[in-house]
PDB file of C-alpha atoms in Angstrom:
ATOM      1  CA  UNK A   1       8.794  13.665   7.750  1.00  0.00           C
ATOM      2  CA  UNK A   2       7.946  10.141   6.058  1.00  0.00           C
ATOM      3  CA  UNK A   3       7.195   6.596   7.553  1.00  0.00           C
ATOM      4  CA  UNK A   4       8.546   3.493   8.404  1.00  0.00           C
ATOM      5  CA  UNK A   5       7.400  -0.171   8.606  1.00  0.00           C
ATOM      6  CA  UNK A   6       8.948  -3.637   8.802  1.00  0.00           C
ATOM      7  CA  UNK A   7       8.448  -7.112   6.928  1.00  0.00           C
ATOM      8  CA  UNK A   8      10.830 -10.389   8.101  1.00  0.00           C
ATOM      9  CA  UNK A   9      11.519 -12.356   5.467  1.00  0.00           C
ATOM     10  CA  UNK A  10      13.504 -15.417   5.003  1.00  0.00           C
ATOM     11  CA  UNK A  11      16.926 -13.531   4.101  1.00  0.00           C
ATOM     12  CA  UNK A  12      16.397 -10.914   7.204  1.00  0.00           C
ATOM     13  CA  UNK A  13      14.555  -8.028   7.965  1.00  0.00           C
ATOM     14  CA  UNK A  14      13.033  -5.756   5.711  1.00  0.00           C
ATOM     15  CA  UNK A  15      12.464  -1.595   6.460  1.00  0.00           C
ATOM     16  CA  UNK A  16      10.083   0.188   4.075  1.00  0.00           C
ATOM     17  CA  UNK A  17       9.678   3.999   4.118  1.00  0.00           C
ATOM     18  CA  UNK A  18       6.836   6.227   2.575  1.00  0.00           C
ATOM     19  CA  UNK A  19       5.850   9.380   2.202  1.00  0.00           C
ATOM     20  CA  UNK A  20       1.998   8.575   3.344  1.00  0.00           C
ATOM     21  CA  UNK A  21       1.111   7.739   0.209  1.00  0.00           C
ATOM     22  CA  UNK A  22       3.763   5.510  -2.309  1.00  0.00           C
ATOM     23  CA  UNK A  23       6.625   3.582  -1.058  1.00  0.00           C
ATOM     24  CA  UNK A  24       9.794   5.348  -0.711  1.00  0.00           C
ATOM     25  CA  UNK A  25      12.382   3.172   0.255  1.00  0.00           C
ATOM     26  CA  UNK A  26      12.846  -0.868   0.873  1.00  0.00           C
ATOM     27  CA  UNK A  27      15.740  -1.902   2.302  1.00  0.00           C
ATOM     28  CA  UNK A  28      17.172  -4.759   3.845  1.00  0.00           C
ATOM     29  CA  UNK A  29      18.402  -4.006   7.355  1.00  0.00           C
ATOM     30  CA  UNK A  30      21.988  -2.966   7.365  1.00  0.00           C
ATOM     31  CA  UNK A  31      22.408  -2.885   3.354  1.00  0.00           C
ATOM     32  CA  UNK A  32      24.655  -0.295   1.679  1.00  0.00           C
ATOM     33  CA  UNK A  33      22.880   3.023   0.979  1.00  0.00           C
ATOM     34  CA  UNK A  34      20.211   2.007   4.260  1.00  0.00           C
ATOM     35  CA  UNK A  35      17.484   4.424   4.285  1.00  0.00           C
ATOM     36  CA  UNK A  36      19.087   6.671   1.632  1.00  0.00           C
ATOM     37  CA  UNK A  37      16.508   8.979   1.556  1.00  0.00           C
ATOM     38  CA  UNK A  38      14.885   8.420   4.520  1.00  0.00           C
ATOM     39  CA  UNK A  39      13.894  11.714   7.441  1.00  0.00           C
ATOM     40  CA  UNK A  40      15.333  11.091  10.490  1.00  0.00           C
ATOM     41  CA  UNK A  41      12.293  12.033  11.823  1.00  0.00           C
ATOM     42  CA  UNK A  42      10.484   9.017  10.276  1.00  0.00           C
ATOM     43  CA  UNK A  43       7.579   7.570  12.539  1.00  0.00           C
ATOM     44  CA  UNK A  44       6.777   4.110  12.746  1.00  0.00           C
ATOM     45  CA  UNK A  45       3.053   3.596  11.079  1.00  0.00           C
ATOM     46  CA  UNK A  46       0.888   0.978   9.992  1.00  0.00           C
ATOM     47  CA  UNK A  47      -0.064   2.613   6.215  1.00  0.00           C
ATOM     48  CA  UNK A  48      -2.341   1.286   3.390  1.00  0.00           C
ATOM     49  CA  UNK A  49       0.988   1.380   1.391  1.00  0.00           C
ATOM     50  CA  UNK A  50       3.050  -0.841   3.795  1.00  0.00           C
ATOM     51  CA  UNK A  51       0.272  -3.151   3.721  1.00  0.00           C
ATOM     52  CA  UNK A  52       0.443  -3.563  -0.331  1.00  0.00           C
ATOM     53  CA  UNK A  53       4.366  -3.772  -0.406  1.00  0.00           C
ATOM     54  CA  UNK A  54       4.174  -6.556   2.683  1.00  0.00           C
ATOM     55  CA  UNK A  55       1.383  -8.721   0.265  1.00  0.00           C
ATOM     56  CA  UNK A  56       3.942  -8.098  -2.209  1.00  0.00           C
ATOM     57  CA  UNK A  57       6.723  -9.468  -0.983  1.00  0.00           C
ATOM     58  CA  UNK A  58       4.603 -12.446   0.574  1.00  0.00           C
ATOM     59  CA  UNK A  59       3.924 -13.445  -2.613  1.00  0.00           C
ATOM     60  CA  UNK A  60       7.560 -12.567  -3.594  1.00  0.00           C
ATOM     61  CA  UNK A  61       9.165 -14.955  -0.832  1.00  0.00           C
ATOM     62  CA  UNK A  62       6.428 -17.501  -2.322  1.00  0.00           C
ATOM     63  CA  UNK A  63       8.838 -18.273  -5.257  1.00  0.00           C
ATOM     64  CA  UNK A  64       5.727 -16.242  -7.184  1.00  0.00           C
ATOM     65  CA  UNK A  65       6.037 -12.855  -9.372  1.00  0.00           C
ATOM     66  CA  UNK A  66       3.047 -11.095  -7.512  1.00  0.00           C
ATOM     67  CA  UNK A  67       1.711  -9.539 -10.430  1.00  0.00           C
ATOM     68  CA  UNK A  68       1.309  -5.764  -8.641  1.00  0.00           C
ATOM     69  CA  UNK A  69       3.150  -3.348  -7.693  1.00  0.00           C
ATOM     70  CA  UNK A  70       2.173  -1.358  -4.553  1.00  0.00           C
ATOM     71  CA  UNK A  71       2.547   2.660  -5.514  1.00  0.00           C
ATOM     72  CA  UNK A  72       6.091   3.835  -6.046  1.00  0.00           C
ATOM     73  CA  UNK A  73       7.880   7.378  -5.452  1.00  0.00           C
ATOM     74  CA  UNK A  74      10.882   6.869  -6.701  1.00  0.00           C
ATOM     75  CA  UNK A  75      13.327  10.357  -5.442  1.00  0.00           C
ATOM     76  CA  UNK A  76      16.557  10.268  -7.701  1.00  0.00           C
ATOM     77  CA  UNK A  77      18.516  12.409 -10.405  1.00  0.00           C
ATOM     78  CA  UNK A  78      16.328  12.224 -13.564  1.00  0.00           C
ATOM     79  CA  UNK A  79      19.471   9.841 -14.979  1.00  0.00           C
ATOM     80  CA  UNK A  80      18.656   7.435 -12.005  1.00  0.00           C
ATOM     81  CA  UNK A  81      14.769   7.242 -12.777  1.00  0.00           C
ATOM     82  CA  UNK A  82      15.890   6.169 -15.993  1.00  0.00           C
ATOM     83  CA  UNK A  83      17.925   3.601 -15.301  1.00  0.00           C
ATOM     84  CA  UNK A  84      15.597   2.454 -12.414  1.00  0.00           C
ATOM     85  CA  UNK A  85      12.258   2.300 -15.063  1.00  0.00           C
ATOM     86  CA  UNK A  86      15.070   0.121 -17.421  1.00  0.00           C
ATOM     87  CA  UNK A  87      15.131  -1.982 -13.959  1.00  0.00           C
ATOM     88  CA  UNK A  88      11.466  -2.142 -13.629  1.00  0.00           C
ATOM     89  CA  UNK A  89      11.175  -3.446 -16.865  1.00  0.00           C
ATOM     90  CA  UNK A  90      13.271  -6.463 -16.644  1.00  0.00           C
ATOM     91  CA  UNK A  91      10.957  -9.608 -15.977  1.00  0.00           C
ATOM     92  CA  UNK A  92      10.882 -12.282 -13.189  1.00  0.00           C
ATOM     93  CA  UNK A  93      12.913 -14.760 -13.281  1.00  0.00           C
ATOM     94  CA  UNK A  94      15.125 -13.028 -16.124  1.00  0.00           C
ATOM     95  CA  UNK A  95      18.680 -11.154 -15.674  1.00  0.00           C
ATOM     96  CA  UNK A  96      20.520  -8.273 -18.041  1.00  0.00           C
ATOM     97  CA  UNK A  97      24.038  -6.959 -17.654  1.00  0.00           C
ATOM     98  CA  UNK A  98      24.965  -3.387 -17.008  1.00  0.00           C
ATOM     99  CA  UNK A  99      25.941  -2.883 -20.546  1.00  0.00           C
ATOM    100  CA  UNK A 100      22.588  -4.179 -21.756  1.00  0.00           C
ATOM    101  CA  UNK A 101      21.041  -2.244 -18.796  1.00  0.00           C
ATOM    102  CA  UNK A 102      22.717   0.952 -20.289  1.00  0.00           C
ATOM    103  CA  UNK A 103      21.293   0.650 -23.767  1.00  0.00           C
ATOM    104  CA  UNK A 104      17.903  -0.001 -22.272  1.00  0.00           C
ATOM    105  CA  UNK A 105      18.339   3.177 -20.271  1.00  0.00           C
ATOM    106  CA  UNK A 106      19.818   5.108 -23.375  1.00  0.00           C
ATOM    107  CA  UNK A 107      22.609   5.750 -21.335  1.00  0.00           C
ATOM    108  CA  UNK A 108      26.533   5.350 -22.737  1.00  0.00           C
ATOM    109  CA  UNK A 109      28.139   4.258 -19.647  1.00  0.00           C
ATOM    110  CA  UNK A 110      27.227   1.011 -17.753  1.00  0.00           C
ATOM    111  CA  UNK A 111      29.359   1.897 -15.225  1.00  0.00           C
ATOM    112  CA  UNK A 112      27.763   5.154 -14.339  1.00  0.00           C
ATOM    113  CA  UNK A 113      24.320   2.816 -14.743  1.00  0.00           C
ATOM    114  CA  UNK A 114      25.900   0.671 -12.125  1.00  0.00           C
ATOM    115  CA  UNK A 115      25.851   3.785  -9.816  1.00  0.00           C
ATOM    116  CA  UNK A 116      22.782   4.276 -10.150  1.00  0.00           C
ATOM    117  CA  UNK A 117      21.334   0.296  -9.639  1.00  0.00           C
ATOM    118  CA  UNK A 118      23.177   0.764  -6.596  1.00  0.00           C
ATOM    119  CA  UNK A 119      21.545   3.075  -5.037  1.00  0.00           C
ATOM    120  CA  UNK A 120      18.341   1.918  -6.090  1.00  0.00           C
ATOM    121  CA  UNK A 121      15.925   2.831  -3.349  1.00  0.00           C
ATOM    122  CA  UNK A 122      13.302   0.529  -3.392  1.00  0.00           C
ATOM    123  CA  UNK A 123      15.107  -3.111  -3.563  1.00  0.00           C
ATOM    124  CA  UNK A 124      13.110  -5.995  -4.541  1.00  0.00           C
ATOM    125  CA  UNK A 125      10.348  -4.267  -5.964  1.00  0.00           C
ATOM    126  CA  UNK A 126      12.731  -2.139  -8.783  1.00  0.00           C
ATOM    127  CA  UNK A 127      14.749  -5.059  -9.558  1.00  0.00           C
ATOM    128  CA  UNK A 128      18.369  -4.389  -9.070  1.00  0.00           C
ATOM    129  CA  UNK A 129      19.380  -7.904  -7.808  1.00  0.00           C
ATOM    130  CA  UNK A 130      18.565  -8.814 -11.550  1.00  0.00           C
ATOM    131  CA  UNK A 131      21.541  -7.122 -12.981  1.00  0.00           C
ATOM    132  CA  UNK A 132      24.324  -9.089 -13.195  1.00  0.00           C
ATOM    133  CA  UNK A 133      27.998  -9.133 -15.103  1.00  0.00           C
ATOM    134  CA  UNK A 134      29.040 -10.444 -18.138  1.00  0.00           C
ATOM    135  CA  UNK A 135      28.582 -14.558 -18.328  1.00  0.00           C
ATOM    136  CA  UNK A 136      26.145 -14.342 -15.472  1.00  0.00           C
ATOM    137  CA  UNK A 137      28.450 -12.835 -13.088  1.00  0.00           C
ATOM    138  CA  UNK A 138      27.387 -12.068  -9.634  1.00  0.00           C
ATOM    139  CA  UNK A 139      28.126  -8.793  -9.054  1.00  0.00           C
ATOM    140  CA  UNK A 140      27.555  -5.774  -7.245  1.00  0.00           C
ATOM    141  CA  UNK A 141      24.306  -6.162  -5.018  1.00  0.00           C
ATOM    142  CA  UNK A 142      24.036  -3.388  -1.971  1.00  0.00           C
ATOM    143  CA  UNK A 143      22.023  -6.506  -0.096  1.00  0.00           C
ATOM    144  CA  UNK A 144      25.067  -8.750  -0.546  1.00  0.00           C
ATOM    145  CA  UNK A 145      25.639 -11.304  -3.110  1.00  0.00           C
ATOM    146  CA  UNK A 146      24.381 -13.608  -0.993  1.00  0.00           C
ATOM    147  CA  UNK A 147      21.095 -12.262  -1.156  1.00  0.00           C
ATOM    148  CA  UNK A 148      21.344 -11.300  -4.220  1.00  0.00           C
ATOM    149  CA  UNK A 149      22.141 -15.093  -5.433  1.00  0.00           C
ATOM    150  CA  UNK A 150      19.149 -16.583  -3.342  1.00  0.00           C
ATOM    151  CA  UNK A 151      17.293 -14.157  -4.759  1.00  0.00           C
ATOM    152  CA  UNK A 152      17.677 -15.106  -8.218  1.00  0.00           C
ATOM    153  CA  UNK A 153      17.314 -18.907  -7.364  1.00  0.00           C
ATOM    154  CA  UNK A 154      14.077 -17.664  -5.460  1.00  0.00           C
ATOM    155  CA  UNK A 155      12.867 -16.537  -9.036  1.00  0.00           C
ATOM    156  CA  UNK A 156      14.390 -19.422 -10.760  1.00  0.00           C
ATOM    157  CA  UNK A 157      16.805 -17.192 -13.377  1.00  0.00           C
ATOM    158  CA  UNK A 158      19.339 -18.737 -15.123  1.00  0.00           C
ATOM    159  CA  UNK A 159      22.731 -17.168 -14.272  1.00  0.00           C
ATOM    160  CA  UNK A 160      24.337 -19.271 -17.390  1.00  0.00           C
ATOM    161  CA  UNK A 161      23.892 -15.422 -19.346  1.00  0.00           C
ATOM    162  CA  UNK A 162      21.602 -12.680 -19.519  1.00  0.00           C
ATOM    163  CA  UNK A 163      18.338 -13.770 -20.063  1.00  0.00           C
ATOM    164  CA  UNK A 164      15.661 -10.808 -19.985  1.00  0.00           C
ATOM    165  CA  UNK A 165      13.822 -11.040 -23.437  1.00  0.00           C
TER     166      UNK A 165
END
């Protein structure tokens, strides 16, 4: 069945899904790939889980890295896990390209890796806004490169060049 909940943050509203236990799905409202994942049947709850992601991403929208992660179920192809733990491993305030992405990822293609950042599930949290294109390129965000760009200034990254260590 799964669950829903909702934060409101400064670049719109925010849907979260779990399965009762780990977070599922964050989405902004009205993003590309929305609720990928997601039972139609979802019921609107008030979870442990929801509560973790929402101090999260208070801290997040505090121009902070939290520090935590609230627990994750990630549901992809085994090639998409990989490239989404590359993702989790890129630090605040840093970016990476698709191509450096793909090595990270042992993967060959970063084109097939940019398949897979977008349909990340879990936005924000598994950072896919930053990947970005060669020279710092803004590219590719399901949120919008708006977001994506305020975002980045949020976490104060340099979009000069890839910058993850």
């Amino acid at each position: 069945m799964g669950y829903t909940g909702h934060y409101s943050s400064p670049l719109g509203g925010i849907t979260l899904g779990s399965d009762g236990r780990a977070l599922t799905g964050l989405w902004f409202d009205g993003q590309r790939y929305f609720g990928l994942g997601l039972s139609p049947q979802a019921q609107e709850r008030d979870l442990p889980v929801f509560r973790q992601a929402r101090r999260w991403l208070d801290a997040y929208f505090s121009g902070r890295d939290p520090g935590f992660l609230p627990p994750l179920a990630l549901d992809g192809t085994p090639f998409q896990k990989l490239v989404w733990a590359a993702l989790g491993r890129v630090p605040y305030g840093h970016t990476v390209t698709y191509g450096q992405l793909a090595r990270a990822a042992g993967a060959s293609s970063p084109r097939a890796v940019g398949g897979a950042v977008g349909r990340n599930p879990i936005s924000l949290i598994v950072p896919c806004h930053r990947v970005v294109g060669r020279g710092g390129r803004l590219t590719g965000y399901a949120g919008g490169l708006d977001r994506k760009a305020r975002l980045l200034a949020l976490e104060g990254a340099d979009l000069q060049g890839p910058s993850a260590p």
